[in-house]
PDB file of C-alpha atoms in Angstrom:
ATOM      1  CA  MET A   1      28.745   4.157   4.006  1.00  0.00           C
ATOM      2  CA  THR A   2      27.559   2.957   7.050  1.00  0.00           C
ATOM      3  CA  LYS A   3      27.317   5.899   8.823  1.00  0.00           C
ATOM      4  CA  ILE A   4      25.044   7.707   6.249  1.00  0.00           C
ATOM      5  CA  PHE A   5      22.422   4.206   6.064  1.00  0.00           C
ATOM      6  CA  ILE A   6      22.458   4.960  10.013  1.00  0.00           C
ATOM      7  CA  LEU A   7      21.868   8.743  10.000  1.00  0.00           C
ATOM      8  CA  SER A   8      19.168   8.262   6.822  1.00  0.00           C
ATOM      9  CA  SER A   9      17.219   5.052   8.890  1.00  0.00           C
ATOM     10  CA  LEU A  10      17.593   7.646  12.344  1.00  0.00           C
ATOM     11  CA  SER A  11      16.125  10.578  10.709  1.00  0.00           C
ATOM     12  CA  LEU A  12      13.503   8.708   9.032  1.00  0.00           C
ATOM     13  CA  VAL A  13      12.094   7.228  12.549  1.00  0.00           C
ATOM     14  CA  PHE A  14      11.987  10.611  13.683  1.00  0.00           C
ATOM     15  CA  VAL A  15      10.388  12.247  10.794  1.00  0.00           C
ATOM     16  CA  GLY A  16       7.653   9.322  11.497  1.00  0.00           C
ATOM     17  CA  LEU A  17       7.919   9.938  15.106  1.00  0.00           C
ATOM     18  CA  TYR A  18       7.359  13.708  14.394  1.00  0.00           C
ATOM     19  CA  GLY A  19       4.643  12.733  11.784  1.00  0.00           C
ATOM     20  CA  VAL A  20       2.809  10.583  14.945  1.00  0.00           C
ATOM     21  CA  LEU A  21       2.661  13.096  17.195  1.00  0.00           C
ATOM     22  CA  THR A  22       1.018  15.846  15.408  1.00  0.00           C
ATOM     23  CA  ARG A  23      -1.221  14.595  12.899  1.00  0.00           C
ATOM     24  CA  LYS A  24      -5.142  13.911  14.008  1.00  0.00           C
ATOM     25  CA  ASN A  25      -5.441  12.268  10.349  1.00  0.00           C
ATOM     26  CA  ILE A  26      -5.865   8.076  11.658  1.00  0.00           C
ATOM     27  CA  VAL A  27      -4.806   7.315   8.047  1.00  0.00           C
ATOM     28  CA  LYS A  28      -1.626   9.838   8.272  1.00  0.00           C
ATOM     29  CA  ILE A  29      -0.654   8.224  11.827  1.00  0.00           C
ATOM     30  CA  LEU A  30      -0.856   5.186   9.591  1.00  0.00           C
ATOM     31  CA  ILE A  31       2.031   6.662   7.358  1.00  0.00           C
ATOM     32  CA  ALA A  32       4.027   7.802   9.681  1.00  0.00           C
ATOM     33  CA  LEU A  33       4.481   5.005  11.264  1.00  0.00           C
ATOM     34  CA  ASN A  34       5.190   2.814   8.675  1.00  0.00           C
ATOM     35  CA  ILE A  35       7.881   5.717   7.914  1.00  0.00           C
ATOM     36  CA  ILE A  36       8.857   4.512  11.899  1.00  0.00           C
ATOM     37  CA  GLU A  37       9.275   0.931  10.375  1.00  0.00           C
ATOM     38  CA  THR A  38      10.764   1.636   7.396  1.00  0.00           C
ATOM     39  CA  GLY A  39      13.388   3.608   9.234  1.00  0.00           C
ATOM     40  CA  ILE A  40      13.618   1.032  11.580  1.00  0.00           C
ATOM     41  CA  ASN A  41      14.611  -1.790   9.566  1.00  0.00           C
ATOM     42  CA  MET A  42      17.343   0.140   7.401  1.00  0.00           C
ATOM     43  CA  LEU A  43      18.594   0.427  10.665  1.00  0.00           C
ATOM     44  CA  LEU A  44      18.724  -3.535  11.398  1.00  0.00           C
ATOM     45  CA  VAL A  45      20.096  -3.744   8.191  1.00  0.00           C
ATOM     46  CA  ALA A  46      22.663  -0.870   8.426  1.00  0.00           C
ATOM     47  CA  PHE A  47      23.957  -2.886  11.482  1.00  0.00           C
ATOM     48  CA  GLY A  48      23.957  -6.153  10.200  1.00  0.00           C
ATOM     49  CA  TYR A  49      26.225  -4.798   7.013  1.00  0.00           C
ATOM     50  CA  VAL A  50      29.928  -6.017   6.990  1.00  0.00           C
ATOM     51  CA  GLU A  51      32.214  -4.117   4.214  1.00  0.00           C
ATOM     52  CA  GLY A  52      33.591  -6.329   2.223  1.00  0.00           C
ATOM     53  CA  GLY A  53      31.246  -8.829   3.203  1.00  0.00           C
ATOM     54  CA  ILE A  54      30.929 -12.348   1.550  1.00  0.00           C
ATOM     55  CA  THR A  55      27.489 -14.467   1.880  1.00  0.00           C
ATOM     56  CA  PRO A  56      26.606 -16.594   4.638  1.00  0.00           C
ATOM     57  CA  ILE A  57      27.062 -20.338   2.657  1.00  0.00           C
ATOM     58  CA  LEU A  58      29.303 -22.482   3.766  1.00  0.00           C
ATOM     59  CA  GLN A  59      30.918 -24.279   1.012  1.00  0.00           C
ATOM     60  CA  SER A  60      34.125 -26.948   0.928  1.00  0.00           C
ATOM     61  CA  ASP A  61      36.679 -24.163  -0.182  1.00  0.00           C
ATOM     62  CA  LEU A  62      35.685 -21.941   2.430  1.00  0.00           C
ATOM     63  CA  SER A  63      38.513 -21.170   4.664  1.00  0.00           C
ATOM     64  CA  ILE A  64      38.409 -20.082   8.690  1.00  0.00           C
ATOM     65  CA  ALA A  65      40.192 -17.066   7.827  1.00  0.00           C
ATOM     66  CA  ASN A  66      36.991 -15.963   5.813  1.00  0.00           C
ATOM     67  CA  LEU A  67      34.441 -16.379   8.620  1.00  0.00           C
ATOM     68  CA  ASP A  68      34.691 -13.112   9.690  1.00  0.00           C
ATOM     69  CA  LYS A  69      34.144 -11.510   6.537  1.00  0.00           C
ATOM     70  CA  MET A  70      30.586 -13.222   6.537  1.00  0.00           C
ATOM     71  CA  VAL A  71      27.527 -11.221   6.642  1.00  0.00           C
ATOM     72  CA  ASP A  72      25.215 -11.984   9.128  1.00  0.00           C
ATOM     73  CA  PRO A  73      22.077 -13.155   8.512  1.00  0.00           C
ATOM     74  CA  VAL A  74      19.949 -12.870  11.471  1.00  0.00           C
ATOM     75  CA  PRO A  75      19.588  -8.797  10.858  1.00  0.00           C
ATOM     76  CA  GLN A  76      18.373  -9.856   7.036  1.00  0.00           C
ATOM     77  CA  ALA A  77      15.972 -12.693   8.829  1.00  0.00           C
ATOM     78  CA  LEU A  78      14.531 -10.412  11.251  1.00  0.00           C
ATOM     79  CA  VAL A  79      13.745  -7.204   8.028  1.00  0.00           C
ATOM     80  CA  LEU A  80      11.978  -9.760   6.337  1.00  0.00           C
ATOM     81  CA  THR A  81       9.773 -10.655   9.305  1.00  0.00           C
ATOM     82  CA  SER A  82       9.193  -7.523  10.117  1.00  0.00           C
ATOM     83  CA  ILE A  83       8.307  -6.953   6.663  1.00  0.00           C
ATOM     84  CA  VAL A  84       5.675  -9.716   6.808  1.00  0.00           C
ATOM     85  CA  ILE A  85       4.371  -8.502   9.965  1.00  0.00           C
ATOM     86  CA  GLY A  86       4.104  -4.678   8.724  1.00  0.00           C
ATOM     87  CA  LEU A  87       2.035  -5.363   6.144  1.00  0.00           C
ATOM     88  CA  GLY A  88      -0.444  -7.430   8.281  1.00  0.00           C
ATOM     89  CA  THR A  89      -0.590  -4.991  11.032  1.00  0.00           C
ATOM     90  CA  THR A  90      -0.773  -1.919   8.254  1.00  0.00           C
ATOM     91  CA  ALA A  91      -3.864  -3.772   6.831  1.00  0.00           C
ATOM     92  CA  PHE A  92      -5.823  -4.353  10.331  1.00  0.00           C
ATOM     93  CA  ALA A  93      -5.143  -0.929  11.539  1.00  0.00           C
ATOM     94  CA  LEU A  94      -6.699   0.621   7.943  1.00  0.00           C
ATOM     95  CA  SER A  95      -9.470  -1.560   8.346  1.00  0.00           C
ATOM     96  CA  LEU A  96     -10.088  -0.527  12.013  1.00  0.00           C
ATOM     97  CA  ALA A  97      -9.842   3.138  10.688  1.00  0.00           C
ATOM     98  CA  MET A  98     -12.519   2.353   8.026  1.00  0.00           C
ATOM     99  CA  ARG A  99     -14.527   0.797  10.725  1.00  0.00           C
ATOM    100  CA  TYR A 100     -13.755   4.019  12.594  1.00  0.00           C
ATOM    101  CA  LYS A 101     -14.766   6.560  10.213  1.00  0.00           C
ATOM    102  CA  ASP A 102     -18.368   4.295   9.416  1.00  0.00           C
ATOM    103  CA  THR A 103     -19.276   4.859  13.268  1.00  0.00           C
ATOM    104  CA  HIS A 104     -17.949   7.956  13.918  1.00  0.00           C
ATOM    105  CA  ASN A 105     -18.158   9.705  10.606  1.00  0.00           C
ATOM    106  CA  SER A 106     -14.681  10.810  10.755  1.00  0.00           C
ATOM    107  CA  ILE A 107     -11.191   9.989  10.012  1.00  0.00           C
ATOM    108  CA  SER A 108      -9.615  12.020  12.856  1.00  0.00           C
ATOM    109  CA  ILE A 109      -8.832  10.954  16.218  1.00  0.00           C
ATOM    110  CA  ARG A 110     -10.143  14.009  18.122  1.00  0.00           C
ATOM    111  CA  ALA A 111     -12.829  13.907  20.846  1.00  0.00           C
ATOM    112  CA  THR A 112     -16.298  12.779  19.572  1.00  0.00           C
ATOM    113  CA  ASP A 113     -19.763  13.069  21.436  1.00  0.00           C
ATOM    114  CA  GLU A 114     -22.230  10.896  21.932  1.00  0.00           C
ATOM    115  CA  GLU A 115     -24.102  11.142  18.204  1.00  0.00           C
ATOM    116  CA  GLY A 116     -20.525  10.367  16.346  1.00  0.00           C
ATOM    117  CA  VAL A 117     -20.046  14.697  15.598  1.00  0.00           C
ATOM    118  CA  ASN A 118     -16.838  15.876  16.286  1.00  0.00           C
ATOM    119  CA  VAL A 119     -16.817  18.282  19.226  1.00  0.00           C
TER     120      VAL A 119
END
């Protein structure tokens, strides 16, 4: 099951990379970057997955033998942090894209001349 998650996350990363490399629209590039981010988050969760794992909460009745079955909480914390940071950077990038559209009258990343008209 983990292999399916790893393959799915890698395919999301490659689809996003294709979108970044082939698109000229700033909004489409930002969407592709978010697809890459989702793929990387999914990859981190897949690496932290333990088959038949238990929650990493220490209890008094927990034996030492069950410690190897605990799920690692670090990838989960990294993914939660990445989601929050990704939301902030996406909002900032969209505000920059709106500012670019106001100044250049276009959301394409093609070269522009001095008047803001696409060449």
